Amino acid sequence: MDVLDLTRLQFAVVTIYHYLFVPVSISLASAAAGFQIAWIRTANEKYLHLTKFTGKLLIVTFAVGVVTGLVQEFQFGLGWSAFARFYGDVFGPTLAIEGMLAFFLEATFLALWYFGWDRLPRWLHTATIVVVAVGTLLSAYIILAANSFMQNPVAYALDPETGRAHLTSFTELLTNEVVLAAFPHTMGGAAMAGGGLLMAIGIWRVSADAAFRTLSRAGAWMMLLGGAVTAISGDHLGKVMTAVQPMKMAAAEALYETTTSAPFSVFAIGELGHDRPFFSIEIPGLLSFLGTGSFGGTVQGIDDLQALYTAQYGPGSYVPMIPVAFWTFRLMIGAGVLGMALAAYHLWSSWSFPRRVPLLPSFLQPGGGTPGWLRRFALLAPLLPAAANTFGWVFTETARQPWLAFGISKVADGISPGLTGAEVIASLAGFTLVYGLLAVAWCRLVVHLSRKPLTPAVEAADEPDPVPAY
Amino acid sequence: MITFWFAVLVLAWVLYFVLEGFDFGVGILTFLGRDEHERGAALRTIGPFWDGNEVWLVAAVGVTFAAFPDWYAALMSALYLPMVAILLLLAIRGVALEFRGKHDTPSWRRRADLLLAVSSTGIVLLWGAVLGILVDGLALGADGEVTGTGLGRSLSPLLTPAAGLGALAALLGAVLLGATFLALRTTGPVRRRARDVARHTGTAGAVTLLLIGIGTGSRLTLAAAAVVFAAGLLARRTREGLSFAAVALSVAATVVAVFTAHGDVVLRSTLDPAWSLTRSGAAAGPEALRLITIAGVLILPGVLVYQAWSYWVFRRRVASERVAS
């Protein structure tokens, strides 16, 4: 591998890793705020325990998200200085505003909330976690706006002298049609990720404390509703993508020829070449519907787009890696749907339904209790959304290739000019090692925290210090 | 406009080095706590603050990127490996701090304390070296990238006298900040030991800054040396608030001295003065500057207010004597 490939690999590794923790933090912040508001409104101690429990998970997840997010901010200068110079005018202010506006809010108010239980009036204390939740959403929106510029550059002018992009309107950058579609899609995915974690822990621990049943159901609702938002907004995002990056959607179906009433394959065996694969399950017209809103719509094919781009941008390949695009797109949808199904089944089986429904087999009875197999498969609840989020990002970013910012800057032109392979190998090794250790520590801690009793009497015995301990 | 943003940028870096400086210092001095309990007390003094302090790094880097994209690009890619090392150590440190108290076994906590002390020391040394390199300049080529091959490309600047002196000064500065902060915020044995450290390090810090000040001819650094010396004397007389303020002031003055060492030049090229990066040459376009001006004016005062408020909420001293439970 040359320096470019190594640097791309490094960017992929640190970004994917960062994004395993971010969606969990985003949704746990909202979940903690929700539990605390429920506690204040109902005075039910159960919600207080769940607030504190969710808060601990949030703190440890947020910590990993912060330290890996810091790497993201430096990345553009470290490995991609040419891109930073070219794009700094657009991306720099966006990052600076995210830091000043949202990140300060999150960090300061999370500490105020976590350490401030007995120092702040109750309403003010509740307000601090609400501020944290709002901060995470703001952060996500601004960063997605920066990413959406790379998918669909808007609000910029190319400086004819320096050849660099200059920002012309921040409002326009923030209202890019791609970010408007991508934000609900990404936040739905985030709700699924945090919800999955809560649901799994709730299912495992349901015998220890009745509050865990509430936790598992709250998590399942987060997954189900998050999934619904993801699906609806995903449909919309698909149409926006078909309009602004037709190559991406053509690659998602490995559709080489421009087709009217294009089918969508659920599954395929064989090469994704110009000939249709030798076996595939296809739903006629569905791709056209996803892309254009009509089963009879026309979807542009890879070959025609390649010819179009060659005429527009000069010779070169404008086709992303088709198998990666094809399979990540399907795995994203599949993992998401499976996660939703798991959540729906859990909600159904743990529902307090007064009587049996005639004719239904026992495992399909509402309120039949959580069956043993679901307890064993509970681990899938956080893993499936994590997989769906990851596949989604890999699809979005790799099917944009060879572009960094679509139509104006290529990946190969963005790398730091002086960077050497030895440096990237050294840093990649460092990231792999440290990130691996972080993952081990995070998993151990989450398991440990989940095993502790929820009730504060026992918790107090664990923490001998009179002042809130770390 | 460019001068204004240069001032904001220096302010952000100053706030970062002063605020995170004291929590780095507490990290370095973790083992002033003789047992797990005392160490826990020492770390609780920074518990509610360190994360908010670290966001000043996000802000400083963000402002550098936004207002001076060329400077950001040149500095980060030129110091590729030192920056990666700082990031990795920051990752270890942040996680060690947050994870320490979430598990109850002594071995888990001891490991976290050790990782915290080692990573804090490493980060401080590296940041000090980076500041030293900023004063000294880099072997920048015409494209704004440092020249060289292999690992040495970005590691060699670390092996210069300027980097070494910077690292030493930063270590002493962080220890002083940490010690005076601990003395101010704890009671009992940790407070006593922290005061001793501050007394003894004050003179060493003053001498180092004096040498740097004479070497670079920076009057600001000389003034900082005098203030550090005064801080040591104040620590002797249990004027804890004043001695912390004095150390913070001298750290701030030194950082300002670093950023203004070459006037308009923000990154000196040691190969050819023409390849040096100037403020106006590195600055972003007018629209980007206008945007961050609006955002900064609207947002930053609020940040300062609520961060100050959080320091007020957690103003009580942390007891380091063991409390019978």
mmCIF file of N, CA and C in Angstrom, chain B residues 39 63 131 174 181 218-219 221 245 278 281 283-284 316:
data_model
loop_
_atom_site.group_PDB
_atom_site.id
_atom_site.type_symbol
_atom_site.label_atom_id
_atom_site.label_comp_id
_atom_site.label_asym_id
_atom_site.label_seq_id
_atom_site.Cartn_x
_atom_site.Cartn_y
_atom_site.Cartn_z
ATOM 1 N N ARG B 39 -5.281 9.987 46.741
ATOM 2 C CA ARG B 39 -5.198 10.243 45.299
ATOM 3 C C ARG B 39 -6.569 10.581 44.748
ATOM 4 N N VAL B 63 -10.272 27.364 16.001
ATOM 5 C CA VAL B 63 -10.048 28.753 15.597
ATOM 6 C C VAL B 63 -8.829 28.842 14.674
ATOM 7 N N LEU B 131 5.838 24.100 21.615
ATOM 8 C CA LEU B 131 5.949 25.557 21.788
ATOM 9 C C LEU B 131 7.381 26.016 21.526
ATOM 10 N N ALA B 174 3.694 23.217 34.496
ATOM 11 C CA ALA B 174 2.535 22.388 34.825
ATOM 12 C C ALA B 174 2.598 21.917 36.275
ATOM 13 N N PHE B 181 -2.616 24.736 42.535
ATOM 14 C CA PHE B 181 -4.051 24.456 42.462
ATOM 15 C C PHE B 181 -4.459 23.452 43.542
ATOM 16 N N SER B 218 13.257 37.898 24.996
ATOM 17 C CA SER B 218 11.849 38.240 25.171
ATOM 18 C C SER B 218 11.611 38.836 26.549
ATOM 19 N N ARG B 219 11.188 40.111 26.581
ATOM 20 C CA ARG B 219 10.975 40.782 27.865
ATOM 21 C C ARG B 219 9.808 40.156 28.614
ATOM 22 N N THR B 221 8.957 37.055 28.702
ATOM 23 C CA THR B 221 9.396 35.851 29.395
ATOM 24 C C THR B 221 10.164 36.216 30.663
ATOM 25 N N ALA B 245 -2.658 32.268 41.125
ATOM 26 C CA ALA B 245 -2.887 33.321 40.134
ATOM 27 C C ALA B 245 -1.567 33.774 39.513
ATOM 28 N N THR B 278 3.197 33.901 7.190
ATOM 29 C CA THR B 278 2.813 35.120 7.919
ATOM 30 C C THR B 278 1.328 35.074 8.267
ATOM 31 N N GLY B 281 -0.672 35.843 5.232
ATOM 32 C CA GLY B 281 -0.547 34.777 4.239
ATOM 33 C C GLY B 281 -1.328 33.534 4.627
ATOM 34 N N ALA B 283 -4.103 33.533 6.582
ATOM 35 C CA ALA B 283 -5.468 33.814 7.028
ATOM 36 C C ALA B 283 -6.525 33.299 6.056
ATOM 37 N N ALA B 284 -7.702 33.056 6.598
ATOM 38 C CA ALA B 284 -8.831 32.584 5.791
ATOM 39 C C ALA B 284 -9.460 33.764 5.048
ATOM 40 N N ARG B 316 -15.898 24.390 46.763
ATOM 41 C CA ARG B 316 -15.481 23.883 48.077
ATOM 42 C C ARG B 316 -14.178 23.108 47.987
#
